[in-house]
Coordinates of C-alpha atoms in Angstrom, one line a residue:
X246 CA 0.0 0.0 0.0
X247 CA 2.8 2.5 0.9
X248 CA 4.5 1.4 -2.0
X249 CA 1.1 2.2 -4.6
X250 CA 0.2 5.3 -2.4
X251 CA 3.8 6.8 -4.4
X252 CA 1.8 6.1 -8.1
X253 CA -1.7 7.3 -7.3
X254 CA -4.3 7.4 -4.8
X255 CA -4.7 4.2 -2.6
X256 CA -6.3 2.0 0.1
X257 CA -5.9 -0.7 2.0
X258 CA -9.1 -2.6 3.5
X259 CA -8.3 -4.8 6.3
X260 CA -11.1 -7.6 5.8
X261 CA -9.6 -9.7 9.0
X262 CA -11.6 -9.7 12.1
X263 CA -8.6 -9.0 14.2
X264 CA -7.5 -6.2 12.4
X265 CA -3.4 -5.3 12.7
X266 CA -3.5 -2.1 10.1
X267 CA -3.8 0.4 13.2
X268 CA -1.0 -1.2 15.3
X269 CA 1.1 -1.4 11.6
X270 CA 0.7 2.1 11.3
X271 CA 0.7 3.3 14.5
X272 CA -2.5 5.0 14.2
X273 CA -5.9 5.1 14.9
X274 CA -7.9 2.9 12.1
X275 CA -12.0 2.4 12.1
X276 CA -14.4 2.3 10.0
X277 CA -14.4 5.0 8.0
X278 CA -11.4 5.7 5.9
X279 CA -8.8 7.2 7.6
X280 CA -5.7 9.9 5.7
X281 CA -2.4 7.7 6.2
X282 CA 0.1 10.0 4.2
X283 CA -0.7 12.0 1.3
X284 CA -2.6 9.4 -1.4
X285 CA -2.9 6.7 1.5
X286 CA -5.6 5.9 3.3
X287 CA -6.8 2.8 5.3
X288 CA -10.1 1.2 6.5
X289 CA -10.7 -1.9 9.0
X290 CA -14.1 -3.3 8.2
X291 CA -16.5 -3.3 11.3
X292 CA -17.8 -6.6 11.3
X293 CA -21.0 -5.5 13.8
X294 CA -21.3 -2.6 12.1
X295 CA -21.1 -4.7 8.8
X296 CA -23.7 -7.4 10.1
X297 CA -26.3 -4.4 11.6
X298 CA -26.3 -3.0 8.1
X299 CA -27.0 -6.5 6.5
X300 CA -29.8 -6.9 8.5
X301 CA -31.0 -3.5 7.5
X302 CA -30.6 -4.4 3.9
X303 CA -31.9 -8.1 4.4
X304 CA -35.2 -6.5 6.3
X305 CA -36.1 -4.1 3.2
X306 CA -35.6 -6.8 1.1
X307 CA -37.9 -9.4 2.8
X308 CA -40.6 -6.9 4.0
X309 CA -40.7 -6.5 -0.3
X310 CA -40.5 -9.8 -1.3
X311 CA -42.5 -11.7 1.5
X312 CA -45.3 -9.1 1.9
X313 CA -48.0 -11.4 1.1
X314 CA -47.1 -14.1 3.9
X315 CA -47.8 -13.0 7.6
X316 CA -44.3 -13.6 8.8
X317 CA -42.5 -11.5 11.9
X318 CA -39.3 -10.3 10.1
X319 CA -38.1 -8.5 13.3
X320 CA -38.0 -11.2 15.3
X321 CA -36.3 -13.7 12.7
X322 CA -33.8 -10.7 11.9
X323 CA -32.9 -10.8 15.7
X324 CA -31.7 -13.9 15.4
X325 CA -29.8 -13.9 12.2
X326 CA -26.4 -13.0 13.3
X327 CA -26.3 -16.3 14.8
X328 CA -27.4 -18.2 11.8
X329 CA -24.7 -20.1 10.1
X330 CA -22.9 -18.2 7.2
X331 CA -24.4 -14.2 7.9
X332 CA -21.0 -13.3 9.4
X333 CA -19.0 -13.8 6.2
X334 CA -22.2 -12.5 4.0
X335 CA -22.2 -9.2 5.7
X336 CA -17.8 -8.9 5.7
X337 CA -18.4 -10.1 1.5
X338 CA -21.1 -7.6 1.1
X339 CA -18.4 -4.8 2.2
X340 CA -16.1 -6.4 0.3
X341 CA -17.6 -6.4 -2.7
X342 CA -18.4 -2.7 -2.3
X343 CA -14.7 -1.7 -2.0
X344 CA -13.5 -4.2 -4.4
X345 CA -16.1 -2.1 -6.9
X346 CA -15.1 1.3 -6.1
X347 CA -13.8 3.3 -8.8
X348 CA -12.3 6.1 -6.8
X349 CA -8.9 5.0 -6.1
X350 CA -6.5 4.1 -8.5
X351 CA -5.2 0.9 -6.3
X352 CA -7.3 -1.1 -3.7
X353 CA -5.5 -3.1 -1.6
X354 CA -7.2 -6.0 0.2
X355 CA -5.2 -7.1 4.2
X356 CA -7.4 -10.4 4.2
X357 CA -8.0 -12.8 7.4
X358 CA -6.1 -16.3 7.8
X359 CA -6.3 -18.2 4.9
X360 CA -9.7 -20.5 4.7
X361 CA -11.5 -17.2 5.6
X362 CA -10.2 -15.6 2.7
X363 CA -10.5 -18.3 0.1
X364 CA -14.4 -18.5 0.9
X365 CA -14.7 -14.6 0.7
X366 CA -13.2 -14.8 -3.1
X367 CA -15.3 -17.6 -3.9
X368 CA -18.7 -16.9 -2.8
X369 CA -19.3 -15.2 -6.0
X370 CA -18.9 -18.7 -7.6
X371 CA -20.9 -20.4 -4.9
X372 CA -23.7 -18.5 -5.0
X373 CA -24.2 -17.7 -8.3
X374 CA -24.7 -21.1 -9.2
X375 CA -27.4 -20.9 -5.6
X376 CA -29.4 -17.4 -7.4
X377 CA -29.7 -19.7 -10.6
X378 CA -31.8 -22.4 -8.8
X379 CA -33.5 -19.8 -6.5
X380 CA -34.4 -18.2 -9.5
X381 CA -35.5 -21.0 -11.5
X382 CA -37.3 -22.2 -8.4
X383 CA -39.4 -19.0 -8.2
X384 CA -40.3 -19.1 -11.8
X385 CA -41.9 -22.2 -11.0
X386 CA -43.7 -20.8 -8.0
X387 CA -45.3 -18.0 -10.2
X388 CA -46.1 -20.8 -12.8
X389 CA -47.7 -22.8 -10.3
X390 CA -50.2 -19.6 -8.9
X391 CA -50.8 -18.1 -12.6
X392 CA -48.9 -14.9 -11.3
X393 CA -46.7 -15.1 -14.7
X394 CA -48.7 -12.0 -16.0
X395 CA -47.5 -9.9 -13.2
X396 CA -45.3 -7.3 -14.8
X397 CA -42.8 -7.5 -12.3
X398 CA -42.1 -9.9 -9.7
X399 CA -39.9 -8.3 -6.4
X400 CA -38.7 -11.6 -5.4
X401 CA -37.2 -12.1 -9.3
X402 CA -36.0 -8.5 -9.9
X403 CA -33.9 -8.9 -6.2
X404 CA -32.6 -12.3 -7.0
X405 CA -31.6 -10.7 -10.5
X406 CA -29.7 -7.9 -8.8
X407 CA -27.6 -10.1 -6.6
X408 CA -26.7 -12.5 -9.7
X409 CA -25.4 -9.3 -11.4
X410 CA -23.4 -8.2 -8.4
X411 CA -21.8 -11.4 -8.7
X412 CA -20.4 -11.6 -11.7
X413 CA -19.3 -8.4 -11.5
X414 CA -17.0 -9.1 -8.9
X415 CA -16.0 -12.7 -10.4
X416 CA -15.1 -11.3 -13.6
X417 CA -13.1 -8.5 -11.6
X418 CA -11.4 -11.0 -9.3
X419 CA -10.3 -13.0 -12.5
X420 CA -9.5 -9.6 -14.7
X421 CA -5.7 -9.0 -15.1
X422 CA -6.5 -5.5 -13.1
X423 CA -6.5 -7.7 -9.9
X424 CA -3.6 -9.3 -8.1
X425 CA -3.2 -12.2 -5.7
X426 CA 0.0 -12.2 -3.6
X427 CA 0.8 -14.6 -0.9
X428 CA 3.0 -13.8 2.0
X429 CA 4.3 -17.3 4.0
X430 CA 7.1 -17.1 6.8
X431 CA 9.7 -20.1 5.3
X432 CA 8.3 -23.0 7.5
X433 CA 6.9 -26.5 7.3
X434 CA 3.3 -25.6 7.9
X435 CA 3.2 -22.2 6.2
X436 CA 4.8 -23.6 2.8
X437 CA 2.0 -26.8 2.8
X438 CA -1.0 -24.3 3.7
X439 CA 0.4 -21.9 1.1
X440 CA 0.9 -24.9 -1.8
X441 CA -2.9 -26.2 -1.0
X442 CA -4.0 -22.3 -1.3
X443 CA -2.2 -22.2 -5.0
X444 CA -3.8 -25.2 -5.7
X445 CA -7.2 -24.5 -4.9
X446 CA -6.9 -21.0 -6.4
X447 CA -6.2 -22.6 -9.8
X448 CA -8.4 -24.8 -9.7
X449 CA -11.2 -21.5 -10.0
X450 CA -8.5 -20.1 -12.6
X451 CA -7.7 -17.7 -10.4
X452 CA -3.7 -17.7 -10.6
X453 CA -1.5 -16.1 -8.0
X454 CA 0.5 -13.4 -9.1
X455 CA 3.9 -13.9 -6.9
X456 CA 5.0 -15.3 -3.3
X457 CA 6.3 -12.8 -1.1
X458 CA 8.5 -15.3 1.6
X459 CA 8.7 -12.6 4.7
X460 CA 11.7 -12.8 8.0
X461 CA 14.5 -14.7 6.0
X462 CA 17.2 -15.0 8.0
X463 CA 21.3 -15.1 6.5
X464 CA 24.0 -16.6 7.1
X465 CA 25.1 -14.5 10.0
X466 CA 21.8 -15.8 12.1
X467 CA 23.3 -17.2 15.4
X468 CA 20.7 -20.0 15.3
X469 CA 22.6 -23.0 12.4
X470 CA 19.6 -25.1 12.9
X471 CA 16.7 -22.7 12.6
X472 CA 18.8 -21.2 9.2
X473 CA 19.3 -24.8 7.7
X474 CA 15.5 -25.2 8.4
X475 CA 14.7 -22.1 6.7
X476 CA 17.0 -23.0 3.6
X477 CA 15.3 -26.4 2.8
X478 CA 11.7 -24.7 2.7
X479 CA 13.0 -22.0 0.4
X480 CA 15.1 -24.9 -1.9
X481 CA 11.0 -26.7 -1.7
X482 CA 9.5 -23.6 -2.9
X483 CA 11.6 -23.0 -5.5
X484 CA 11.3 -26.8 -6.8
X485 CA 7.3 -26.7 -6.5
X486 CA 7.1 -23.1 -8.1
X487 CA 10.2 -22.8 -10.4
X488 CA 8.5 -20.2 -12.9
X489 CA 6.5 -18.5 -9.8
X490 CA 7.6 -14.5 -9.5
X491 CA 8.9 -14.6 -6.0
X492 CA 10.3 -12.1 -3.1
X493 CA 12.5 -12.8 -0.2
X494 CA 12.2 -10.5 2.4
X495 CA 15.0 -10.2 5.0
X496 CA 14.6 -10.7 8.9
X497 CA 14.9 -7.2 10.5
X498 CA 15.0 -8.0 13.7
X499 CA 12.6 -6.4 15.0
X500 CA 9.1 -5.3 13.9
X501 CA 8.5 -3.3 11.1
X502 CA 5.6 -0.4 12.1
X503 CA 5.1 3.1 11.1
X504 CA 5.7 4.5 7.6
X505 CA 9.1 5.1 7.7
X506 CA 9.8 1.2 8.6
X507 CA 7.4 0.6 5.9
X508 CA 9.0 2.6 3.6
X509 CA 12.1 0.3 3.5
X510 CA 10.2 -2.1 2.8
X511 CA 9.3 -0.8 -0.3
X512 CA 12.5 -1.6 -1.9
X513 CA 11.3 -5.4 -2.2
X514 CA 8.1 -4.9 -3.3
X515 CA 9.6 -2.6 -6.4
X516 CA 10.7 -5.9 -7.6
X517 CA 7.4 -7.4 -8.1
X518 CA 6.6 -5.1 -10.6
X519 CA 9.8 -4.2 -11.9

């Protein structure tokens, strides 16, 4: 993000529920989007704040589509932050609206621990396929109670809208406008979690752009054993990816906050796009 912020106008949107971008920059993060430097600003998704306004939508959506059944929306909307699944709907739904916005020249997604992240990129694919049999499945409704001469049906023109919004973001997800970088530390479990990741990834055609392999250690680390350890996952990754684009980036020791820190950084990530 530092690194983009130097080309154009950029933000980062932390999508992990333990955010880390306010303790990374040493500032106070929320919400809203917050001025970083110049043409860098930052926003940690509020995940109540999130699920209270997917409710809001979800009631305005129901009380139109579900008018003519006497059902108490209130009370069922009480409960559905406990139903299984409405947490990651209400963190897609904001990521979908950042990932749409056209009014920064670089959006950079800070995503949660792995398995959340894969099933935030492909609930596009899952439920598109889900809005095509709800939407077949209400055609047949409307068959079934002659109401096919209604001009418009709510229920359809909703379920429309979302399969829309879908393929939007799939097809901007799999454009070459978006990137997918992975960052693993060089050990055992990192290097098979990040080689099931690619795996999975490809399998949706949605290839990953480079590695970025974060706290190498040299030579000169007092610890042999730790720095032979390190050296065989880093001679594994290069035999699994030989032709992946990849970045080693040195241990500092010590951690790397606030923008000047971050700005040393930099130098690595110039070579991704060099």
């Amino acid at each position: 993000a530092v690194y983009w912020s130097r080309r154009g106008k950029t933000l980062i949107v932390s999508t992990d529920p333990a955010h880390s971008l306010a303790d990374i920059f040493e500032t106070e993060i929320g919400g809203n989007e917050t001025r970083i430097a110049e043409h860098l600003f930052a926003l940690e998704i509020d995940a109540q704040k999130s699920l209270a306004e997917y409710k809001r939508k979800l009631l305005a959506q129901y009380r139109q589509t579900v008018q003519e059944f006497e059902i108490n929306l209130d009370a069922y909307l009480e409960t559905i932050e406990h139903n299984p699944g409405a947490f990651e709907s209400a963190i897609f739904d904001e990521f979908a609206k950042h990932l749409l916005r056209t009014d920064y020249d670089t959006i950079i997604f800070d995503t949660a621990p792995t398995g959340t992240t894969l099933r935030l990129i492909f609930m596009p694919e899952y439920l598109d396929s889900w809005i095509k049999f709800l939407i077949q499945s209400r055609k047949g409704i409307l068959k079934l109670r002659d109401m096919l001469v209604r001009e418009k049906d709510p229920v359809i023109e909703t379920l429309y809208k979302m399969q829309k919004q879908f393929q939007q973001i799939a097809a901007v997800l799999k454009s070459d406008k978006t990137g997918i970088y992975l960052v693993l530390n060089p050990e055992t479990l990192a290097f098979a979690e990040t080689a099931r990741t690619m795996k999975t990834l490809a399998f949706y055609h949605l290839p990953v752009n480079a590695l970025i392999v974060n706290r190498v250690v040299d030579e000169k680390f007092p610890y042999q054993g730790y720095l032979k350890s390190q050296q065989k996952i880093l001679d594994k990754i290069q035999d699994k990816f030989p032709e992946m684009t990849r970045v080693n980036v040195p241990f500092l020791g010590e951690e790397v906050k606030g923008l000047t820190r971050l700005n040393e950084l930099t130098r690595y990530v110039e070579k991704l796009f060099s």
